[in-house]
Every structure is written in structure tokens, then in C-alpha cells.
Amino acid sequence: LFVGSSGPETSASHSPGDVGSAPPLWILSLPGEALRRAGRTAADTATWSPDGREMAFVDGTVVYRARSDGSDAKQLATLPGTGSWLRWSPDGSRLRLTVFDKATGQSSLWEVLPAAKGAQRLLAAWDQRASECCGNWTPNGKYFVFQATHEGKTEIWALAPGQEQPVQLTSGQMHSLAPFVSPNSEKLYLIGEQLRGELSRYDRKAGQFLPYLSGISAEFVDFSKDRQWVAYVTFPEQILWRSRIDGNERLQLTSSPVRAAVP
């Protein structure tokens, strides 16, 4: 499935299954055949059923089910936010996806049963402060793996059918993102991310930026009126520190879960 805009069709009025502002959905058959429009569907995310006879797609906040060519689209559920990362279970019994809430800036996992209309939130009682996203099924259907962010740290978790609490799979210095399971369900692939910056100052004589305070990963720098002290916020931890302008006598002023900015 290929999701994207192309030409004047994107501004046409939408029929059922073609509502919202999503781009039109296209199908590319491999190898190298021409693109063809998937009916009159418009989608932010889409997936075929395991048997290839149907597709499911999300247009904004609405989940649809259609034939494999995009025709005969029928509404399955309305979501409380924008849907993405739509995934059909290997046995074809359910759909799971990520829903983003613009009001809170948080995302959560939801489930839709194609045999019945409506959507239910997964892990509603697990951790209200966590933001879950980007799940994938293991090919054998035993687990649903996803990423969850809590207090600024993102790790990979697994949820088995019937479980109310997921199991944490990763733990380390890096953020772990976008889990994907190998076809034999034996290996887990993910993106490891460690955000870093470098504090720099501009040297007029040299005409270039040079590391400041040994190039620490920090932002939001400000100096005391007597120019003896400097305050800064570490990145990405968002912890406020104070030190002498040469970096000595460092003192941590805030701690998690407080996120400091613009001292």
C-alpha cells in the first residue's frame, strides 16, 4: 500500500470512506507495475488483512474496512483522536492502532474488532502518565510489541493475549523505538536513539563556533548579572544546572519529573 497525494484528485470532494483531509490511497503491485488508485479511499494509514482479501484504513479519526482494492468501504469505528500505525492481527480477528490526543500531546493504543463496530482503549488502567505508540504483532500472534514513553524515557514492551499488564523488553541508556519482529518471531528489531547536543559559543576572532563548557549537551543558557555564574538546562533530560562560567562548582537545581526551560 502506498499512501500519498498526487495531482488534482487530492482536492476533490470526498465520498464515504474518503472523508477528512488525508491523501488518496494508492496500490503498487511488485515488481514495478503502475500505481493504481485504491477506489476513492483517502487514508493516513492502511493495512491489508492477513488473507489479502480486505484492507483497513484510517482517515483522520475514522477507521474503515474495505475490499482489497479499496472499494465498498464501511465505517468500523470513530476514534477520540488521530489514528496511525494500524496493524491487523495475524488471525484476522482484530485491529490495533495508535491514537494521538492533540489536547494532551499523548498517544495511546486502541483496538477495533472488525466483526463489531466500536473501538476500545488498551492498557487504560496501566499507567496514565505513559504515552504508548507504534505497535506490531509477532507473526505467530503470541505478542503485541510497542513503545511506551514514561518520564522522558522510551522502552519496548510486549503484551500477550489476555494480559492486563505488559512486560518490559528493553532497558538502557538509549531510547528504543518502532519495534518490528522477524518473520520467525524469534528476533526483535528496533531503532535505538540517543539525543545529544553540543553547547557552543561564537568566537569573533576565529570567526567560528567553539565548544563551551567542554561542549556539554545543554541549551537555554543565561548568565548572572556579575558574569560569574551561568545557568543552563541539560538536553534532553531538561534538568536545570548552575556553575561558574568556567564550568566549576556545578550544582543541580531541579530533578525529574520537573522539566526546566528558559532560566
PDB file of C-alpha atoms in Angstrom:
ATOM      1  CA  LEU A   1       0.000   0.000   0.000  1.00  0.00           C
ATOM      2  CA  PHE A   2       1.229   3.441  -0.868  1.00  0.00           C
ATOM      3  CA  VAL A   3      -0.198   6.481   0.898  1.00  0.00           C
ATOM      4  CA  GLY A   4       0.420   9.827  -0.765  1.00  0.00           C
ATOM      5  CA  SER A   5      -1.001  12.734  -2.706  1.00  0.00           C
ATOM      6  CA  SER A   6      -0.862  13.026  -6.460  1.00  0.00           C
ATOM      7  CA  GLY A   7      -2.310  15.687  -8.702  1.00  0.00           C
ATOM      8  CA  PRO A   8      -5.692  17.416  -8.592  1.00  0.00           C
ATOM      9  CA  GLU A   9      -7.553  14.406  -7.195  1.00  0.00           C
ATOM     10  CA  THR A  10      -6.386  15.350  -3.697  1.00  0.00           C
ATOM     11  CA  SER A  11      -8.603  18.411  -3.614  1.00  0.00           C
ATOM     12  CA  ALA A  12     -11.739  16.649  -4.838  1.00  0.00           C
ATOM     13  CA  SER A  13     -14.730  16.284  -2.582  1.00  0.00           C
ATOM     14  CA  HIS A  14     -14.799  13.011  -0.667  1.00  0.00           C
ATOM     15  CA  SER A  15     -17.281  10.156  -0.819  1.00  0.00           C
ATOM     16  CA  PRO A  16     -17.859   7.706   2.102  1.00  0.00           C
ATOM     17  CA  GLY A  17     -14.510   6.220   3.005  1.00  0.00           C
ATOM     18  CA  ASP A  18     -12.929   9.346   1.580  1.00  0.00           C
ATOM     19  CA  VAL A  19     -13.639  11.875   4.310  1.00  0.00           C
ATOM     20  CA  GLY A  20     -11.236  14.215   6.081  1.00  0.00           C
ATOM     21  CA  SER A  21      -8.054  15.773   4.779  1.00  0.00           C
ATOM     22  CA  ALA A  22      -5.986  12.588   4.282  1.00  0.00           C
ATOM     23  CA  PRO A  23      -4.273  11.990   0.915  1.00  0.00           C
ATOM     24  CA  PRO A  24      -5.654   9.407  -1.530  1.00  0.00           C
ATOM     25  CA  LEU A  25      -4.551   5.802  -1.111  1.00  0.00           C
ATOM     26  CA  TRP A  26      -2.669   4.078  -3.920  1.00  0.00           C
ATOM     27  CA  ILE A  27      -1.681   0.445  -4.570  1.00  0.00           C
ATOM     28  CA  LEU A  28       1.663  -0.550  -6.041  1.00  0.00           C
ATOM     29  CA  SER A  29       1.991  -4.132  -7.271  1.00  0.00           C
ATOM     30  CA  LEU A  30       5.513  -5.521  -7.321  1.00  0.00           C
ATOM     31  CA  PRO A  31       7.674  -5.700  -9.242  1.00  0.00           C
ATOM     32  CA  GLY A  32       7.384  -2.308 -10.880  1.00  0.00           C
ATOM     33  CA  GLU A  33       3.791  -2.191 -12.070  1.00  0.00           C
ATOM     34  CA  ALA A  34       1.965   1.102 -12.412  1.00  0.00           C
ATOM     35  CA  LEU A  35       0.317   2.740  -9.426  1.00  0.00           C
ATOM     36  CA  ARG A  36      -3.440   2.446  -9.256  1.00  0.00           C
ATOM     37  CA  ARG A  37      -5.847   4.298  -7.030  1.00  0.00           C
ATOM     38  CA  ALA A  38      -7.428   2.229  -4.243  1.00  0.00           C
ATOM     39  CA  GLY A  39     -11.006   3.092  -5.114  1.00  0.00           C
ATOM     40  CA  ARG A  40     -11.869   6.531  -3.758  1.00  0.00           C
ATOM     41  CA  THR A  41     -10.257   5.922  -0.390  1.00  0.00           C
ATOM     42  CA  ALA A  42      -8.205   8.524   1.463  1.00  0.00           C
ATOM     43  CA  ALA A  43      -6.009   7.374   4.313  1.00  0.00           C
ATOM     44  CA  ASP A  44      -3.417   8.384   6.883  1.00  0.00           C
ATOM     45  CA  THR A  45      -2.538   4.723   7.489  1.00  0.00           C
ATOM     46  CA  ALA A  46      -3.640   1.434   5.936  1.00  0.00           C
ATOM     47  CA  THR A  47      -3.079  -2.321   6.099  1.00  0.00           C
ATOM     48  CA  TRP A  48      -4.251  -5.438   4.294  1.00  0.00           C
ATOM     49  CA  SER A  49      -5.923  -8.329   6.091  1.00  0.00           C
ATOM     50  CA  PRO A  50      -3.764 -11.450   6.590  1.00  0.00           C
ATOM     51  CA  ASP A  51      -5.587 -13.284   3.783  1.00  0.00           C
ATOM     52  CA  GLY A  52      -5.220 -10.292   1.433  1.00  0.00           C
ATOM     53  CA  ARG A  53      -8.933 -10.106   0.680  1.00  0.00           C
ATOM     54  CA  GLU A  54      -9.620  -6.896   2.602  1.00  0.00           C
ATOM     55  CA  MET A  55      -7.955  -3.694   3.716  1.00  0.00           C
ATOM     56  CA  ALA A  56      -8.445  -1.467   6.722  1.00  0.00           C
ATOM     57  CA  PHE A  57      -7.536   2.203   6.770  1.00  0.00           C
ATOM     58  CA  VAL A  58      -7.848   5.306   8.919  1.00  0.00           C
ATOM     59  CA  ASP A  59      -8.944   8.680   7.613  1.00  0.00           C
ATOM     60  CA  GLY A  60      -8.379  11.176  10.425  1.00  0.00           C
ATOM     61  CA  THR A  61     -10.388   9.802  13.347  1.00  0.00           C
ATOM     62  CA  VAL A  62     -12.435   7.188  11.485  1.00  0.00           C
ATOM     63  CA  VAL A  63     -11.499   3.528  10.881  1.00  0.00           C
ATOM     64  CA  TYR A  64     -12.814   1.846   7.726  1.00  0.00           C
ATOM     65  CA  ARG A  65     -12.889  -1.672   6.303  1.00  0.00           C
ATOM     66  CA  ALA A  66     -12.956  -2.249   2.540  1.00  0.00           C
ATOM     67  CA  ARG A  67     -12.243  -4.790  -0.151  1.00  0.00           C
ATOM     68  CA  SER A  68      -8.609  -5.292  -1.109  1.00  0.00           C
ATOM     69  CA  ASP A  69      -8.940  -2.816  -3.999  1.00  0.00           C
ATOM     70  CA  GLY A  70     -10.374  -0.111  -1.719  1.00  0.00           C
ATOM     71  CA  SER A  71     -13.979  -0.470  -2.874  1.00  0.00           C
ATOM     72  CA  ASP A  72     -17.092  -0.909  -0.705  1.00  0.00           C
ATOM     73  CA  ALA A  73     -15.610   0.960   2.289  1.00  0.00           C
ATOM     74  CA  LYS A  74     -17.594   0.675   5.514  1.00  0.00           C
ATOM     75  CA  GLN A  75     -17.027   2.538   8.757  1.00  0.00           C
ATOM     76  CA  LEU A  76     -15.862   0.423  11.700  1.00  0.00           C
ATOM     77  CA  ALA A  77     -15.189   2.918  14.484  1.00  0.00           C
ATOM     78  CA  THR A  78     -14.690   6.554  15.413  1.00  0.00           C
ATOM     79  CA  LEU A  79     -11.578   7.343  17.435  1.00  0.00           C
ATOM     80  CA  PRO A  80     -11.024  10.017  20.120  1.00  0.00           C
ATOM     81  CA  GLY A  81      -8.004  11.318  18.211  1.00  0.00           C
ATOM     82  CA  THR A  82      -5.942  10.892  15.060  1.00  0.00           C
ATOM     83  CA  GLY A  83      -5.171   7.281  14.189  1.00  0.00           C
ATOM     84  CA  SER A  84      -1.861   5.843  12.926  1.00  0.00           C
ATOM     85  CA  TRP A  85       0.193   2.621  12.931  1.00  0.00           C
ATOM     86  CA  LEU A  86      -2.792   0.454  12.006  1.00  0.00           C
ATOM     87  CA  ARG A  87      -1.999  -3.264  12.315  1.00  0.00           C
ATOM     88  CA  TRP A  88      -4.195  -6.312  11.598  1.00  0.00           C
ATOM     89  CA  SER A  89      -3.673  -9.326  13.885  1.00  0.00           C
ATOM     90  CA  PRO A  90      -2.264 -12.470  12.199  1.00  0.00           C
ATOM     91  CA  ASP A  91      -5.530 -14.362  12.782  1.00  0.00           C
ATOM     92  CA  GLY A  92      -7.575 -11.503  11.280  1.00  0.00           C
ATOM     93  CA  SER A  93      -9.733 -11.113  14.388  1.00  0.00           C
ATOM     94  CA  ARG A  94      -8.736  -7.588  15.445  1.00  0.00           C
ATOM     95  CA  LEU A  95      -7.067  -4.327  14.514  1.00  0.00           C
ATOM     96  CA  ARG A  96      -4.799  -2.299  16.750  1.00  0.00           C
ATOM     97  CA  LEU A  97      -3.539   1.227  16.244  1.00  0.00           C
ATOM     98  CA  THR A  98      -2.084   4.321  17.865  1.00  0.00           C
ATOM     99  CA  VAL A  99      -4.371   7.265  18.692  1.00  0.00           C
ATOM    100  CA  PHE A 100      -2.871  10.716  19.252  1.00  0.00           C
ATOM    101  CA  ASP A 101      -4.666  13.201  21.520  1.00  0.00           C
ATOM    102  CA  LYS A 102      -3.875  16.781  20.460  1.00  0.00           C
ATOM    103  CA  ALA A 103      -5.191  18.198  23.740  1.00  0.00           C
ATOM    104  CA  THR A 104      -2.736  16.265  25.928  1.00  0.00           C
ATOM    105  CA  GLY A 105       0.046  15.571  23.426  1.00  0.00           C
ATOM    106  CA  GLN A 106      -0.120  11.906  24.482  1.00  0.00           C
ATOM    107  CA  SER A 107      -0.723   8.783  22.405  1.00  0.00           C
ATOM    108  CA  SER A 108      -2.400   5.517  23.388  1.00  0.00           C
ATOM    109  CA  LEU A 109      -3.134   2.079  21.945  1.00  0.00           C
ATOM    110  CA  TRP A 110      -6.634   1.146  20.790  1.00  0.00           C
ATOM    111  CA  GLU A 111      -8.288  -1.993  19.463  1.00  0.00           C
ATOM    112  CA  VAL A 112     -11.056  -2.461  16.905  1.00  0.00           C
ATOM    113  CA  LEU A 113     -12.851  -5.745  16.310  1.00  0.00           C
ATOM    114  CA  PRO A 114     -13.805  -5.924  12.601  1.00  0.00           C
ATOM    115  CA  ALA A 115     -16.740  -8.182  13.483  1.00  0.00           C
ATOM    116  CA  ALA A 116     -18.233  -5.476  15.718  1.00  0.00           C
ATOM    117  CA  LYS A 117     -18.279  -1.692  15.496  1.00  0.00           C
ATOM    118  CA  GLY A 118     -16.508   0.489  18.053  1.00  0.00           C
ATOM    119  CA  ALA A 119     -13.025   0.922  19.495  1.00  0.00           C
ATOM    120  CA  GLN A 120     -11.640   0.144  22.940  1.00  0.00           C
ATOM    121  CA  ARG A 121      -8.534   1.509  24.581  1.00  0.00           C
ATOM    122  CA  LEU A 122      -5.830  -0.972  25.546  1.00  0.00           C
ATOM    123  CA  LEU A 123      -3.997  -0.690  28.875  1.00  0.00           C
ATOM    124  CA  ALA A 124      -6.388   2.001  30.105  1.00  0.00           C
ATOM    125  CA  ALA A 125      -5.535   1.219  33.728  1.00  0.00           C
ATOM    126  CA  TRP A 126      -1.832   0.512  33.212  1.00  0.00           C
ATOM    127  CA  ASP A 127      -0.018   3.855  33.515  1.00  0.00           C
ATOM    128  CA  GLN A 128      -1.881   7.095  32.916  1.00  0.00           C
ATOM    129  CA  ARG A 129       1.407   9.019  32.614  1.00  0.00           C
ATOM    130  CA  ALA A 130       2.814   6.784  29.877  1.00  0.00           C
ATOM    131  CA  SER A 131       2.443   7.507  26.161  1.00  0.00           C
ATOM    132  CA  GLU A 132       2.143   4.305  24.085  1.00  0.00           C
ATOM    133  CA  CYS A 133       2.746   4.091  20.358  1.00  0.00           C
ATOM    134  CA  CYS A 134       3.783   2.187  17.280  1.00  0.00           C
ATOM    135  CA  GLY A 135       2.833  -1.421  17.919  1.00  0.00           C
ATOM    136  CA  ASN A 136       3.403  -4.534  15.816  1.00  0.00           C
ATOM    137  CA  TRP A 137       2.211  -8.116  16.173  1.00  0.00           C
ATOM    138  CA  THR A 138       4.625 -11.018  16.283  1.00  0.00           C
ATOM    139  CA  PRO A 139       3.897 -13.162  13.192  1.00  0.00           C
ATOM    140  CA  ASN A 140       2.821 -16.078  15.414  1.00  0.00           C
ATOM    141  CA  GLY A 141       0.264 -13.793  17.107  1.00  0.00           C
ATOM    142  CA  LYS A 142       1.520 -14.505  20.625  1.00  0.00           C
ATOM    143  CA  TYR A 143       2.562 -10.947  21.452  1.00  0.00           C
ATOM    144  CA  PHE A 144       1.904  -7.342  20.521  1.00  0.00           C
ATOM    145  CA  VAL A 145       5.078  -5.271  20.916  1.00  0.00           C
ATOM    146  CA  PHE A 146       5.023  -1.485  21.250  1.00  0.00           C
ATOM    147  CA  GLN A 147       6.952   1.501  22.560  1.00  0.00           C
ATOM    148  CA  ALA A 148       5.969   3.429  25.678  1.00  0.00           C
ATOM    149  CA  THR A 149       7.418   6.690  26.970  1.00  0.00           C
ATOM    150  CA  HIS A 150       7.425   7.406  30.694  1.00  0.00           C
ATOM    151  CA  GLU A 151       9.204  10.350  32.352  1.00  0.00           C
ATOM    152  CA  GLY A 152      11.080  11.099  29.157  1.00  0.00           C
ATOM    153  CA  LYS A 153      12.392   7.531  28.573  1.00  0.00           C
ATOM    154  CA  THR A 154      11.093   5.269  25.793  1.00  0.00           C
ATOM    155  CA  GLU A 155      11.307   1.469  26.026  1.00  0.00           C
ATOM    156  CA  ILE A 156       9.801  -1.531  24.220  1.00  0.00           C
ATOM    157  CA  TRP A 157       7.056  -3.576  25.879  1.00  0.00           C
ATOM    158  CA  ALA A 158       5.166  -6.770  24.971  1.00  0.00           C
ATOM    159  CA  LEU A 159       1.525  -7.631  25.634  1.00  0.00           C
ATOM    160  CA  ALA A 160       0.200 -11.199  25.370  1.00  0.00           C
ATOM    161  CA  PRO A 161      -3.493 -12.019  24.704  1.00  0.00           C
ATOM    162  CA  GLY A 162      -5.494 -11.799  27.919  1.00  0.00           C
ATOM    163  CA  GLN A 163      -2.767  -9.928  29.800  1.00  0.00           C
ATOM    164  CA  GLU A 164      -3.635  -6.712  31.621  1.00  0.00           C
ATOM    165  CA  GLN A 165      -0.022  -5.703  32.270  1.00  0.00           C
ATOM    166  CA  PRO A 166       2.681  -5.647  29.574  1.00  0.00           C
ATOM    167  CA  VAL A 167       6.224  -6.952  30.028  1.00  0.00           C
ATOM    168  CA  GLN A 168       9.205  -4.623  29.535  1.00  0.00           C
ATOM    169  CA  LEU A 169      11.681  -5.910  26.937  1.00  0.00           C
ATOM    170  CA  THR A 170      14.355  -3.197  26.787  1.00  0.00           C
ATOM    171  CA  SER A 171      16.222  -1.110  29.321  1.00  0.00           C
ATOM    172  CA  GLY A 172      19.262   1.057  28.741  1.00  0.00           C
ATOM    173  CA  GLN A 173      20.708   4.470  28.038  1.00  0.00           C
ATOM    174  CA  MET A 174      19.148   4.772  24.582  1.00  0.00           C
ATOM    175  CA  HIS A 175      15.524   5.319  23.664  1.00  0.00           C
ATOM    176  CA  SER A 176      14.062   2.221  21.978  1.00  0.00           C
ATOM    177  CA  LEU A 177      11.607   2.961  19.169  1.00  0.00           C
ATOM    178  CA  ALA A 178       9.445   1.361  16.453  1.00  0.00           C
ATOM    179  CA  PRO A 179       9.685  -2.368  17.282  1.00  0.00           C
ATOM    180  CA  PHE A 180       9.457  -4.908  14.460  1.00  0.00           C
ATOM    181  CA  VAL A 181       9.558  -8.697  14.794  1.00  0.00           C
ATOM    182  CA  SER A 182      11.290 -11.074  12.373  1.00  0.00           C
ATOM    183  CA  PRO A 183       9.114 -13.441  10.258  1.00  0.00           C
ATOM    184  CA  ASN A 184      10.016 -16.398  12.513  1.00  0.00           C
ATOM    185  CA  SER A 185       9.033 -14.392  15.637  1.00  0.00           C
ATOM    186  CA  GLU A 186      12.482 -15.008  17.169  1.00  0.00           C
ATOM    187  CA  LYS A 187      14.153 -11.612  16.764  1.00  0.00           C
ATOM    188  CA  LEU A 188      13.085  -8.098  17.705  1.00  0.00           C
ATOM    189  CA  TYR A 189      14.340  -5.161  15.671  1.00  0.00           C
ATOM    190  CA  LEU A 190      14.107  -1.568  16.857  1.00  0.00           C
ATOM    191  CA  ILE A 191      15.546   1.901  16.422  1.00  0.00           C
ATOM    192  CA  GLY A 192      17.975   2.970  19.143  1.00  0.00           C
ATOM    193  CA  GLU A 193      18.059   6.716  19.698  1.00  0.00           C
ATOM    194  CA  GLN A 194      20.181   8.878  21.965  1.00  0.00           C
ATOM    195  CA  LEU A 195      19.574  12.596  21.577  1.00  0.00           C
ATOM    196  CA  ARG A 196      22.591  14.797  22.219  1.00  0.00           C
ATOM    197  CA  GLY A 197      23.567  18.415  21.626  1.00  0.00           C
ATOM    198  CA  GLU A 198      26.740  20.478  21.997  1.00  0.00           C
ATOM    199  CA  LEU A 199      26.879  23.813  23.781  1.00  0.00           C
ATOM    200  CA  SER A 200      28.914  26.247  21.692  1.00  0.00           C
ATOM    201  CA  ARG A 201      29.997  29.882  21.729  1.00  0.00           C
ATOM    202  CA  TYR A 202      30.865  32.088  18.798  1.00  0.00           C
ATOM    203  CA  ASP A 203      34.488  33.257  18.709  1.00  0.00           C
ATOM    204  CA  ARG A 204      34.630  36.549  16.791  1.00  0.00           C
ATOM    205  CA  LYS A 205      38.390  36.439  16.286  1.00  0.00           C
ATOM    206  CA  ALA A 206      38.341  32.877  14.973  1.00  0.00           C
ATOM    207  CA  GLY A 207      35.111  33.506  13.062  1.00  0.00           C
ATOM    208  CA  GLN A 208      33.611  30.187  14.123  1.00  0.00           C
ATOM    209  CA  PHE A 209      31.670  28.371  16.828  1.00  0.00           C
ATOM    210  CA  LEU A 210      33.757  26.630  19.517  1.00  0.00           C
ATOM    211  CA  PRO A 211      32.699  24.233  22.319  1.00  0.00           C
ATOM    212  CA  TYR A 212      31.644  25.961  25.539  1.00  0.00           C
ATOM    213  CA  LEU A 213      31.778  24.284  28.955  1.00  0.00           C
ATOM    214  CA  SER A 214      33.566  21.380  27.220  1.00  0.00           C
ATOM    215  CA  GLY A 215      30.716  21.092  24.710  1.00  0.00           C
ATOM    216  CA  ILE A 216      28.177  19.674  27.157  1.00  0.00           C
ATOM    217  CA  SER A 217      24.741  18.705  25.846  1.00  0.00           C
ATOM    218  CA  ALA A 218      22.742  21.706  27.063  1.00  0.00           C
ATOM    219  CA  GLU A 219      20.528  24.597  25.998  1.00  0.00           C
ATOM    220  CA  PHE A 220      18.737  27.664  27.448  1.00  0.00           C
ATOM    221  CA  VAL A 221      21.923  29.339  28.711  1.00  0.00           C
ATOM    222  CA  ASP A 222      21.815  32.517  30.816  1.00  0.00           C
ATOM    223  CA  PHE A 223      24.442  34.425  32.833  1.00  0.00           C
ATOM    224  CA  SER A 224      24.255  36.154  36.192  1.00  0.00           C
ATOM    225  CA  LYS A 225      24.460  39.954  36.222  1.00  0.00           C
ATOM    226  CA  ASP A 226      28.027  39.883  37.587  1.00  0.00           C
ATOM    227  CA  ARG A 227      29.017  37.422  34.789  1.00  0.00           C
ATOM    228  CA  GLN A 228      30.447  34.986  37.313  1.00  0.00           C
ATOM    229  CA  TRP A 229      27.776  32.284  37.053  1.00  0.00           C
ATOM    230  CA  VAL A 230      25.971  30.519  34.239  1.00  0.00           C
ATOM    231  CA  ALA A 231      22.667  28.611  34.303  1.00  0.00           C
ATOM    232  CA  TYR A 232      21.721  26.030  31.661  1.00  0.00           C
ATOM    233  CA  VAL A 233      19.345  23.159  31.004  1.00  0.00           C
ATOM    234  CA  THR A 234      20.752  19.749  30.041  1.00  0.00           C
ATOM    235  CA  PHE A 235      19.442  18.185  26.831  1.00  0.00           C
ATOM    236  CA  PRO A 236      17.400  16.017  26.519  1.00  0.00           C
ATOM    237  CA  GLU A 237      16.959  15.496  30.291  1.00  0.00           C
ATOM    238  CA  GLN A 238      15.689  19.090  30.832  1.00  0.00           C
ATOM    239  CA  ILE A 239      17.456  19.410  34.202  1.00  0.00           C
ATOM    240  CA  LEU A 240      18.475  22.901  35.400  1.00  0.00           C
ATOM    241  CA  TRP A 241      22.104  23.382  36.500  1.00  0.00           C
ATOM    242  CA  ARG A 242      24.262  26.282  37.701  1.00  0.00           C
ATOM    243  CA  SER A 243      28.039  26.597  37.580  1.00  0.00           C
ATOM    244  CA  ARG A 244      30.903  29.068  37.358  1.00  0.00           C
ATOM    245  CA  ILE A 245      31.460  30.373  33.841  1.00  0.00           C
ATOM    246  CA  ASP A 246      34.479  28.061  33.588  1.00  0.00           C
ATOM    247  CA  GLY A 247      32.320  25.027  34.451  1.00  0.00           C
ATOM    248  CA  ASN A 248      33.487  24.611  38.043  1.00  0.00           C
ATOM    249  CA  GLU A 249      31.220  24.339  41.131  1.00  0.00           C
ATOM    250  CA  ARG A 250      28.372  22.680  39.228  1.00  0.00           C
ATOM    251  CA  LEU A 251      25.109  22.416  41.151  1.00  0.00           C
ATOM    252  CA  GLN A 252      21.934  20.611  40.067  1.00  0.00           C
ATOM    253  CA  LEU A 253      18.868  22.756  40.780  1.00  0.00           C
ATOM    254  CA  THR A 254      15.946  20.610  39.568  1.00  0.00           C
ATOM    255  CA  SER A 255      15.203  16.910  39.119  1.00  0.00           C
ATOM    256  CA  SER A 256      12.718  14.658  37.285  1.00  0.00           C
ATOM    257  CA  PRO A 257       9.752  14.797  36.747  1.00  0.00           C
ATOM    258  CA  VAL A 258      10.188  18.601  36.614  1.00  0.00           C
ATOM    259  CA  ARG A 259      11.226  19.747  33.135  1.00  0.00           C
ATOM    260  CA  ALA A 260      13.085  23.033  33.184  1.00  0.00           C
ATOM    261  CA  ALA A 261      13.350  25.602  30.392  1.00  0.00           C
ATOM    262  CA  VAL A 262      14.331  29.252  29.796  1.00  0.00           C
ATOM    263  CA  PRO A 263      16.018  30.127  33.120  1.00  0.00           C
TER     264      PRO A 263
END
